[in-house]
mmCIF file of C-alpha atoms and ligand atoms in Angstrom:
data_model
loop_
_atom_site.group_PDB
_atom_site.id
_atom_site.type_symbol
_atom_site.label_atom_id
_atom_site.label_comp_id
_atom_site.label_asym_id
_atom_site.label_seq_id
_atom_site.Cartn_x
_atom_site.Cartn_y
_atom_site.Cartn_z
ATOM 1 C CA MET G 1 0.000 0.000 0.000
ATOM 2 C CA THR G 2 1.598 3.276 -1.046
ATOM 3 C CA THR G 3 2.145 6.195 1.328
ATOM 4 C CA LEU G 4 2.413 8.670 -1.576
ATOM 5 C CA ILE G 5 -0.281 11.359 -1.477
ATOM 6 C CA ASP G 6 -2.606 11.651 -4.459
ATOM 7 C CA LEU G 7 -3.528 14.639 -6.632
ATOM 8 C CA ALA G 8 -6.465 15.622 -4.438
ATOM 9 C CA GLY G 9 -4.257 15.548 -1.344
ATOM 10 C CA HIS G 10 -1.595 17.651 -3.048
ATOM 11 C CA MET G 11 -4.106 20.235 -4.261
ATOM 12 C CA ALA G 12 -5.770 20.422 -0.852
ATOM 13 C CA ALA G 13 -2.376 21.480 0.529
ATOM 14 C CA GLU G 14 -2.061 24.278 -2.063
ATOM 15 C CA PRO G 15 -3.856 27.155 -0.270
ATOM 16 C CA ALA G 16 -2.923 29.748 -2.904
ATOM 17 C CA ALA G 17 -4.810 28.028 -5.734
ATOM 18 C CA ASP G 18 -8.508 28.767 -6.290
ATOM 19 C CA ALA G 19 -10.802 25.852 -5.360
ATOM 20 C CA ALA G 20 -12.602 26.063 -8.706
ATOM 21 C CA VAL G 21 -9.268 25.811 -10.560
ATOM 22 C CA LYS G 22 -8.564 22.635 -8.630
ATOM 23 C CA ASP G 23 -11.956 21.291 -9.726
ATOM 24 C CA VAL G 24 -11.044 21.894 -13.374
ATOM 25 C CA VAL G 25 -7.639 20.250 -12.901
ATOM 26 C CA ALA G 26 -9.308 17.240 -11.265
ATOM 27 C CA VAL G 27 -11.700 16.890 -14.229
ATOM 28 C CA ILE G 28 -8.834 17.098 -16.746
ATOM 29 C CA ALA G 29 -6.724 14.631 -14.738
ATOM 30 C CA GLN G 30 -9.565 12.120 -14.660
ATOM 31 C CA ALA G 31 -10.196 12.526 -18.397
ATOM 32 C CA CYS G 32 -6.490 11.809 -18.957
ATOM 33 C CA VAL G 33 -6.803 8.543 -17.014
ATOM 34 C CA GLN G 34 -9.455 7.561 -19.567
ATOM 35 C CA ILE G 35 -7.192 8.756 -22.399
ATOM 36 C CA SER G 36 -4.257 6.740 -21.046
ATOM 37 C CA ARG G 37 -6.388 3.605 -21.240
ATOM 38 C CA VAL G 38 -7.537 4.142 -24.819
ATOM 39 C CA VAL G 39 -3.985 5.097 -25.916
ATOM 40 C CA ALA G 40 -2.582 1.968 -24.215
ATOM 41 C CA SER G 41 -5.153 -0.271 -25.920
ATOM 42 C CA GLY G 42 -3.756 0.697 -29.359
ATOM 43 C CA ALA G 43 -4.531 -1.745 -32.125
ATOM 44 C CA ILE G 44 -6.611 -3.910 -29.780
ATOM 45 C CA SER G 45 -9.324 -1.250 -29.647
ATOM 46 C CA GLY G 46 -8.937 -0.396 -33.326
ATOM 47 C CA SER G 47 -8.041 3.189 -32.343
ATOM 48 C CA LEU G 48 -4.817 3.442 -34.374
ATOM 49 C CA GLY G 49 -4.485 4.867 -37.859
ATOM 50 C CA ALA G 50 -5.855 7.831 -39.751
ATOM 51 C CA ALA G 51 -9.327 9.188 -39.254
ATOM 52 C CA GLY G 52 -9.594 10.087 -42.939
ATOM 53 C CA GLN G 53 -10.017 13.835 -42.393
ATOM 54 C CA ILE G 54 -7.880 16.987 -42.174
ATOM 55 C CA ASN G 55 -8.042 19.254 -39.094
ATOM 56 C CA VAL G 56 -7.867 23.020 -38.805
ATOM 57 C CA GLN G 57 -4.052 22.719 -38.676
ATOM 58 C CA ASP G 58 -4.182 21.259 -42.194
ATOM 59 C CA GLU G 59 -2.839 18.020 -40.692
ATOM 60 C CA GLU G 60 -4.182 14.498 -41.219
ATOM 61 C CA GLN G 61 -6.199 13.603 -38.125
ATOM 62 C CA LYS G 62 -5.568 10.285 -36.399
ATOM 63 C CA LYS G 63 -8.504 8.363 -34.937
ATOM 64 C CA LEU G 64 -6.995 8.952 -31.484
ATOM 65 C CA ASP G 65 -6.879 12.718 -32.073
ATOM 66 C CA ILE G 66 -10.662 12.665 -32.355
ATOM 67 C CA ILE G 67 -11.297 10.096 -29.590
ATOM 68 C CA THR G 68 -9.122 11.966 -27.078
ATOM 69 C CA ASN G 69 -10.536 15.341 -28.098
ATOM 70 C CA ASP G 70 -14.065 14.069 -27.445
ATOM 71 C CA ILE G 71 -13.072 12.684 -24.012
ATOM 72 C CA LEU G 72 -11.670 16.046 -22.892
ATOM 73 C CA ARG G 73 -14.402 18.103 -24.528
ATOM 74 C CA ASP G 74 -17.193 16.058 -22.898
ATOM 75 C CA ALA G 75 -15.505 16.180 -19.490
ATOM 76 C CA LEU G 76 -14.980 19.959 -19.635
ATOM 77 C CA LYS G 77 -18.492 20.666 -20.893
ATOM 78 C CA ALA G 78 -19.820 18.872 -17.802
ATOM 79 C CA CYS G 79 -17.557 20.817 -15.409
ATOM 80 C CA PRO G 80 -19.463 23.646 -13.631
ATOM 81 C CA ALA G 81 -16.354 25.874 -13.474
ATOM 82 C CA VAL G 82 -15.735 25.820 -17.245
ATOM 83 C CA ALA G 83 -17.296 28.520 -19.460
ATOM 84 C CA GLY G 84 -15.501 27.650 -22.688
ATOM 85 C CA LEU G 85 -12.875 25.516 -24.373
ATOM 86 C CA ALA G 86 -10.565 25.552 -27.375
ATOM 87 C CA SER G 87 -8.750 22.576 -28.866
ATOM 88 C CA GLU G 88 -6.095 21.974 -31.482
ATOM 89 C CA GLU G 89 -8.644 19.677 -33.078
ATOM 90 C CA LEU G 90 -11.536 22.185 -33.157
ATOM 91 C CA GLU G 91 -11.596 25.118 -35.578
ATOM 92 C CA GLU G 92 -13.773 27.257 -33.311
ATOM 93 C CA ILE G 93 -14.081 27.718 -29.554
ATOM 94 C CA GLU G 94 -16.961 25.988 -27.777
ATOM 95 C CA THR G 95 -18.946 27.467 -24.884
ATOM 96 C CA THR G 96 -20.757 25.579 -22.134
ATOM 97 C CA GLY G 97 -23.622 28.012 -21.505
ATOM 98 C CA ARG G 98 -22.097 28.920 -18.152
ATOM 99 C CA GLU G 99 -20.593 32.321 -17.296
ATOM 100 C CA GLY G 100 -17.574 33.192 -15.192
ATOM 101 C CA GLY G 101 -15.147 30.488 -14.109
ATOM 102 C CA PHE G 102 -12.457 29.428 -16.553
ATOM 103 C CA LEU G 103 -11.510 28.804 -20.152
ATOM 104 C CA VAL G 104 -9.496 25.718 -21.058
ATOM 105 C CA THR G 105 -7.305 25.287 -24.126
ATOM 106 C CA PHE G 106 -5.788 21.912 -24.916
ATOM 107 C CA ASP G 107 -3.953 19.707 -27.351
ATOM 108 C CA PRO G 108 -5.665 16.391 -26.645
ATOM 109 C CA LEU G 109 -2.947 14.199 -28.114
ATOM 110 C CA ASP G 110 0.323 15.911 -28.933
ATOM 111 C CA GLY G 111 2.787 13.947 -31.028
ATOM 112 C CA SER G 112 0.311 12.347 -33.405
ATOM 113 C CA SER G 113 3.034 11.172 -35.766
ATOM 114 C CA ASN G 114 4.197 8.835 -32.987
ATOM 115 C CA ILE G 115 0.859 7.222 -32.165
ATOM 116 C CA ASP G 116 0.973 4.347 -34.660
ATOM 117 C CA VAL G 117 4.602 3.481 -33.882
ATOM 118 C CA ASN G 118 4.181 3.288 -30.096
ATOM 119 C CA VAL G 119 6.353 6.260 -29.154
ATOM 120 C CA SER G 120 5.349 8.534 -26.248
ATOM 121 C CA VAL G 121 2.587 11.074 -26.865
ATOM 122 C CA GLY G 122 0.859 13.471 -24.512
ATOM 123 C CA THR G 123 -1.960 15.834 -23.569
ATOM 124 C CA ILE G 124 -1.267 19.530 -22.918
ATOM 125 C CA PHE G 125 -3.698 21.898 -21.166
ATOM 126 C CA SER G 126 -3.925 25.529 -20.139
ATOM 127 C CA ILE G 127 -6.478 27.144 -17.786
ATOM 128 C CA LEU G 128 -7.325 30.842 -18.226
ATOM 129 C CA PRO G 129 -9.776 33.131 -16.420
ATOM 130 C CA ALA G 130 -13.121 33.501 -18.196
ATOM 131 C CA PRO G 131 -14.829 36.924 -18.365
ATOM 132 C CA ALA G 132 -16.789 37.570 -15.170
ATOM 133 C CA ALA G 133 -20.051 37.731 -17.116
ATOM 134 C CA GLY G 134 -21.310 36.925 -20.564
ATOM 135 C CA VAL G 135 -20.738 34.098 -22.995
ATOM 136 C CA PRO G 136 -17.007 33.858 -23.832
ATOM 137 C CA THR G 137 -15.916 34.812 -27.336
ATOM 138 C CA GLU G 138 -12.735 33.874 -29.178
ATOM 139 C CA ALA G 139 -11.232 37.202 -28.147
ATOM 140 C CA ASP G 140 -11.554 36.169 -24.477
ATOM 141 C CA PHE G 141 -9.111 33.308 -25.126
ATOM 142 C CA LEU G 142 -6.467 35.646 -26.549
ATOM 143 C CA LEU G 143 -4.720 36.311 -23.232
ATOM 144 C CA PRO G 144 -0.938 36.395 -22.738
ATOM 145 C CA GLY G 145 0.423 33.209 -21.168
ATOM 146 C CA ARG G 146 1.167 35.009 -17.899
ATOM 147 C CA ARG G 147 -2.627 35.152 -17.339
ATOM 148 C CA GLN G 148 -2.842 31.352 -17.049
ATOM 149 C CA VAL G 149 -4.103 30.253 -13.619
ATOM 150 C CA ALA G 150 -2.780 26.708 -14.116
ATOM 151 C CA ALA G 151 -1.186 24.547 -16.792
ATOM 152 C CA GLY G 152 -0.008 20.997 -17.222
ATOM 153 C CA TYR G 153 0.650 18.033 -19.403
ATOM 154 C CA VAL G 154 0.290 14.268 -19.280
ATOM 155 C CA VAL G 155 2.930 12.128 -20.951
ATOM 156 C CA TYR G 156 1.802 8.617 -21.962
ATOM 157 C CA GLY G 157 5.146 6.830 -21.804
ATOM 158 C CA PRO G 158 6.721 3.947 -19.868
ATOM 159 C CA GLN G 159 4.988 5.660 -16.965
ATOM 160 C CA THR G 160 1.931 7.825 -17.413
ATOM 161 C CA MET G 161 2.766 11.093 -15.665
ATOM 162 C CA LEU G 162 0.899 14.324 -14.992
ATOM 163 C CA VAL G 163 3.072 17.429 -14.562
ATOM 164 C CA LEU G 164 1.189 20.409 -13.125
ATOM 165 C CA THR G 165 1.681 23.984 -11.999
ATOM 166 C CA LEU G 166 -1.078 25.706 -9.983
ATOM 167 C CA ALA G 167 -0.196 28.873 -8.037
ATOM 168 C CA ASP G 168 3.550 28.215 -8.049
ATOM 169 C CA GLY G 169 6.043 25.379 -8.295
ATOM 170 C CA VAL G 170 5.828 22.316 -10.537
ATOM 171 C CA ALA G 171 4.791 18.868 -9.304
ATOM 172 C CA GLY G 172 4.789 15.473 -11.024
ATOM 173 C CA PHE G 173 2.317 12.643 -10.462
ATOM 174 C CA THR G 174 2.575 9.047 -11.641
ATOM 175 C CA LEU G 175 -0.589 7.147 -12.555
ATOM 176 C CA ASP G 176 -1.009 4.208 -10.195
ATOM 177 C CA ALA G 177 -2.620 0.871 -11.099
ATOM 178 C CA ASP G 178 -5.720 1.891 -9.125
ATOM 179 C CA GLY G 179 -6.236 5.000 -11.291
ATOM 180 C CA ALA G 180 -4.892 7.452 -8.693
ATOM 181 C CA TRP G 181 -2.308 10.118 -9.549
ATOM 182 C CA ARG G 182 0.468 9.687 -6.972
ATOM 183 C CA LEU G 183 2.790 12.581 -6.085
ATOM 184 C CA THR G 184 6.193 11.213 -7.112
ATOM 185 C CA HIS G 185 8.023 14.445 -8.112
ATOM 186 C CA PRO G 186 6.983 17.133 -5.585
ATOM 187 C CA ASP G 187 9.308 19.907 -6.717
ATOM 188 C CA ILE G 188 10.500 19.676 -10.313
ATOM 189 C CA ALA G 189 13.472 21.950 -11.100
ATOM 190 C CA ILE G 190 15.279 22.314 -14.441
ATOM 191 C CA PRO G 191 19.107 22.492 -14.168
ATOM 192 C CA ALA G 192 20.446 25.835 -15.457
ATOM 193 C CA ASP G 193 23.105 24.159 -17.617
ATOM 194 C CA THR G 194 22.959 21.250 -20.036
ATOM 195 C CA ALA G 195 24.864 19.306 -22.679
ATOM 196 C CA GLU G 196 21.778 18.033 -24.517
ATOM 197 C CA PHE G 197 19.806 19.733 -27.291
ATOM 198 C CA ALA G 198 16.553 18.764 -28.990
ATOM 199 C CA ILE G 199 15.834 19.948 -32.522
ATOM 200 C CA ASN G 200 14.754 18.321 -35.791
ATOM 201 C CA MET G 201 18.152 18.270 -37.551
ATOM 202 C CA SER G 202 16.573 17.432 -40.923
ATOM 203 C CA ASN G 203 15.569 21.106 -41.151
ATOM 204 C CA GLN G 204 19.143 22.372 -40.672
ATOM 205 C CA ARG G 205 19.530 23.866 -44.181
ATOM 206 C CA HIS G 206 16.335 25.892 -43.632
ATOM 207 C CA TRP G 207 17.253 27.523 -40.286
ATOM 208 C CA ALA G 208 18.175 31.177 -39.784
ATOM 209 C CA ALA G 209 21.851 31.908 -39.196
ATOM 210 C CA PRO G 210 21.759 32.296 -35.374
ATOM 211 C CA VAL G 211 20.158 28.857 -34.940
ATOM 212 C CA ARG G 212 22.657 27.261 -37.316
ATOM 213 C CA ALA G 213 25.534 28.944 -35.472
ATOM 214 C CA TYR G 214 24.267 27.729 -32.103
ATOM 215 C CA ILE G 215 23.792 24.110 -33.237
ATOM 216 C CA ASP G 216 27.141 24.149 -35.105
ATOM 217 C CA GLY G 217 28.756 25.173 -31.800
ATOM 218 C CA CYS G 218 27.135 22.209 -30.035
ATOM 219 C CA LEU G 219 28.132 19.794 -32.828
ATOM 220 C CA ALA G 220 31.763 21.007 -32.699
ATOM 221 C CA GLY G 221 31.980 19.434 -29.255
ATOM 222 C CA LYS G 222 34.892 19.764 -26.844
ATOM 223 C CA ASP G 223 37.318 20.928 -29.560
ATOM 224 C CA GLY G 224 34.892 23.684 -30.585
ATOM 225 C CA PRO G 225 33.764 26.977 -28.998
ATOM 226 C CA ARG G 226 31.668 25.252 -26.346
ATOM 227 C CA GLY G 227 34.595 23.191 -25.033
ATOM 228 C CA LYS G 228 32.306 20.236 -24.308
ATOM 229 C CA ASN G 229 30.492 17.471 -26.169
ATOM 230 C CA PHE G 230 26.721 17.597 -26.620
ATOM 231 C CA ASN G 231 24.115 14.875 -26.929
ATOM 232 C CA MET G 232 21.023 15.174 -29.166
ATOM 233 C CA ARG G 233 17.479 13.947 -28.659
ATOM 234 C CA TRP G 234 14.377 14.463 -30.838
ATOM 235 C CA VAL G 235 11.244 12.461 -29.983
ATOM 236 C CA ALA G 236 9.023 14.574 -32.286
ATOM 237 C CA SER G 237 6.549 14.741 -29.417
ATOM 238 C CA MET G 238 6.837 18.066 -27.589
ATOM 239 C CA VAL G 239 5.443 16.576 -24.385
ATOM 240 C CA ALA G 240 8.108 13.847 -24.315
ATOM 241 C CA ASP G 241 10.945 16.250 -25.164
ATOM 242 C CA VAL G 242 9.817 18.833 -22.597
ATOM 243 C CA HIS G 243 9.335 16.150 -19.956
ATOM 244 C CA ARG G 244 12.910 14.939 -20.470
ATOM 245 C CA ILE G 245 14.073 18.528 -19.985
ATOM 246 C CA ALA G 246 11.931 18.859 -16.841
ATOM 247 C CA MET G 247 13.586 15.720 -15.485
ATOM 248 C CA ARG G 248 17.252 16.312 -16.445
ATOM 249 C CA GLY G 249 17.637 19.623 -18.267
ATOM 250 C CA GLY G 250 18.278 20.374 -21.925
ATOM 251 C CA VAL G 251 17.270 22.856 -24.594
ATOM 252 C CA PHE G 252 14.323 22.317 -26.976
ATOM 253 C CA MET G 253 14.071 24.286 -30.203
ATOM 254 C CA TYR G 254 11.411 24.487 -32.888
ATOM 255 C CA PRO G 255 12.554 27.689 -34.619
ATOM 256 C CA TRP G 256 11.273 29.527 -37.675
ATOM 257 C CA ASP G 257 12.602 27.969 -40.857
ATOM 258 C CA ALA G 258 12.538 28.841 -44.527
ATOM 259 C CA ARG G 259 10.342 25.930 -45.646
ATOM 260 C CA GLU G 260 7.254 28.116 -45.144
ATOM 261 C CA PRO G 261 8.698 31.612 -44.538
ATOM 262 C CA ASP G 262 5.314 33.126 -43.645
ATOM 263 C CA LYS G 263 4.858 30.612 -40.807
ATOM 264 C CA PRO G 264 6.586 31.883 -37.615
ATOM 265 C CA GLY G 265 6.953 28.340 -36.285
ATOM 266 C CA LYS G 266 5.202 24.991 -36.045
ATOM 267 C CA LEU G 267 4.036 24.937 -32.429
ATOM 268 C CA ARG G 268 0.753 26.513 -31.340
ATOM 269 C CA LEU G 269 0.840 29.339 -28.823
ATOM 270 C CA LEU G 270 -2.364 28.892 -26.834
ATOM 271 C CA TYR G 271 -2.340 25.147 -26.155
ATOM 272 C CA GLU G 272 1.284 24.072 -26.607
ATOM 273 C CA ALA G 273 3.797 26.902 -26.126
ATOM 274 C CA ASN G 274 1.988 28.827 -23.367
ATOM 275 C CA PRO G 275 1.235 25.913 -21.001
ATOM 276 C CA MET G 276 4.696 24.444 -21.523
ATOM 277 C CA SER G 277 6.257 27.874 -20.954
ATOM 278 C CA LEU G 278 4.465 28.343 -17.626
ATOM 279 C CA ILE G 279 5.709 24.953 -16.462
ATOM 280 C CA VAL G 280 9.280 25.536 -17.678
ATOM 281 C CA GLU G 281 9.529 29.016 -16.104
ATOM 282 C CA ARG G 282 8.003 27.853 -12.813
ATOM 283 C CA ALA G 283 10.591 25.016 -12.799
ATOM 284 C CA GLY G 284 13.422 27.557 -13.098
ATOM 285 C CA GLY G 285 13.970 27.285 -16.847
ATOM 286 C CA LYS G 286 13.335 29.806 -19.626
ATOM 287 C CA SER G 287 10.885 29.677 -22.542
ATOM 288 C CA THR G 288 11.271 32.131 -25.401
ATOM 289 C CA LEU G 289 10.496 32.788 -29.051
ATOM 290 C CA ASP G 290 14.178 33.246 -29.909
ATOM 291 C CA GLY G 291 16.332 32.811 -26.832
ATOM 292 C CA VAL G 292 15.368 36.327 -25.686
ATOM 293 C CA THR G 293 11.605 37.173 -25.846
ATOM 294 C CA PRO G 294 9.569 35.303 -23.195
ATOM 295 C CA ILE G 295 6.673 33.408 -24.776
ATOM 296 C CA LEU G 296 4.470 34.178 -21.771
ATOM 297 C CA ASP G 297 4.584 37.886 -22.683
ATOM 298 C CA VAL G 298 3.287 37.368 -26.239
ATOM 299 C CA GLN G 299 -0.113 38.952 -26.896
ATOM 300 C CA PRO G 300 -2.046 36.345 -28.928
ATOM 301 C CA THR G 301 -3.834 37.552 -32.064
ATOM 302 C CA LYS G 302 -5.368 34.295 -33.341
ATOM 303 C CA LEU G 303 -6.739 31.157 -31.689
ATOM 304 C CA HIS G 304 -4.466 28.751 -33.576
ATOM 305 C CA GLN G 305 -1.506 31.102 -33.769
ATOM 306 C CA ARG G 306 1.908 29.443 -34.183
ATOM 307 C CA VAL G 307 5.181 30.611 -32.635
ATOM 308 C CA PRO G 308 8.852 29.608 -32.707
ATOM 309 C CA VAL G 309 10.034 28.021 -29.447
ATOM 310 C CA VAL G 310 13.396 27.940 -27.649
ATOM 311 C CA LEU G 311 12.992 26.605 -24.103
ATOM 312 C CA GLY G 312 14.776 24.708 -21.362
ATOM 313 C CA SER G 313 17.866 25.175 -19.191
ATOM 314 C CA ALA G 314 18.138 28.915 -18.497
ATOM 315 C CA ASN G 315 21.833 29.397 -19.262
ATOM 316 C CA GLU G 316 21.561 27.487 -22.534
ATOM 317 C CA VAL G 317 18.488 29.435 -23.671
ATOM 318 C CA ASP G 318 20.414 32.638 -22.933
ATOM 319 C CA ARG G 319 23.258 31.375 -25.091
ATOM 320 C CA VAL G 320 20.896 30.781 -28.022
ATOM 321 C CA GLY G 321 19.665 34.353 -27.588
ATOM 322 C CA ALA G 322 23.219 35.733 -27.475
ATOM 323 C CA GLY G 323 23.578 34.655 -31.102
HETATM 324 P P1 LIG D 1 8.435 17.459 -36.653
HETATM 325 C C1 LIG D 1 3.898 16.989 -32.905
HETATM 326 O O1 LIG D 1 3.230 16.899 -34.141
HETATM 327 C C2 LIG D 1 4.451 18.399 -32.774
HETATM 328 O O2 LIG D 1 3.423 19.327 -32.818
HETATM 329 C C3 LIG D 1 5.246 18.512 -31.484
HETATM 330 O O3 LIG D 1 4.755 17.706 -30.481
HETATM 331 C C4 LIG D 1 6.643 18.104 -31.891
HETATM 332 O O4 LIG D 1 7.656 18.708 -31.102
HETATM 333 C C5 LIG D 1 6.721 18.578 -33.339
HETATM 334 O O5 LIG D 1 5.378 18.654 -33.828
HETATM 335 C C6 LIG D 1 7.500 17.618 -34.208
HETATM 336 O O6 LIG D 1 7.597 18.204 -35.482
HETATM 337 O O7 LIG D 1 8.474 18.509 -37.768
HETATM 338 O O8 LIG D 1 9.788 17.141 -36.097
HETATM 339 O O9 LIG D 1 7.641 16.231 -36.997
#
């Protein structure tokens, strides 16, 4: 019998966080238990493969994208503290008919390209204040990331883990066999230095000069300007790459590249970059557009807005920004 406290016990001990926020987190956490089961069932449940339709991101939807989106959407629509939601998989926002409370943005299953080959994927969520009165509109979702009242992700990997920030600090929970989230990482902190970078190297010829210079410096190893060897990781699942950085440090980069010059980056601001940035900053790391500009200060202009991302160990992010 474990002596580890569960999510409810941890949140009860967080006096600074609003009780209604905790209710929303509890609803999302429970929905992610259901998601972990359908993800784990894979081919047995017939949930792998393409859904045969394109989403608002102009990406081929997987069956699990839709299944997991519906699980979260249904759970949030039934939550009294939720006034509206926005999803990577939904073109428009959806309202619940309730006023006040909170807005939730989410990527129900990040890392879709990994689903059918059994590599870790994840759910990312962000909780924002809803307007005090009235039915929320899309404009009400366009708040800078510093306005988030909570954020988190679940990584469906060798362990299923929930990583959460409420009023302050970052805590990690491991899903137990009985369906409880057990507090296994009470105070996650990202080391300021690292020797590990995460970027999709196949895009190297398309990067801007500062990114190429930074990566070239890492690749030059101990005989180069950095005076040390670097390791590289790229899971192609932001949740998995960010979780590794939360556990042992590192720098993650999805920069602008010349393949589609009008696209500032691949990752979405409201339900990927902002929640991950709140977690990374609260864990002592940095999360920026370019090594300098904090993502949490960006004023969103569109619901599915994309941004470049450079996040992770603070001293390494600073070095990217130094050019
Ligand atoms: P690429 C997954 O589709 C995702 O949005 C992130 O989770 C991940 O970091 C990135 O795209 C991977 O992109 O171009 O390497 O496949």
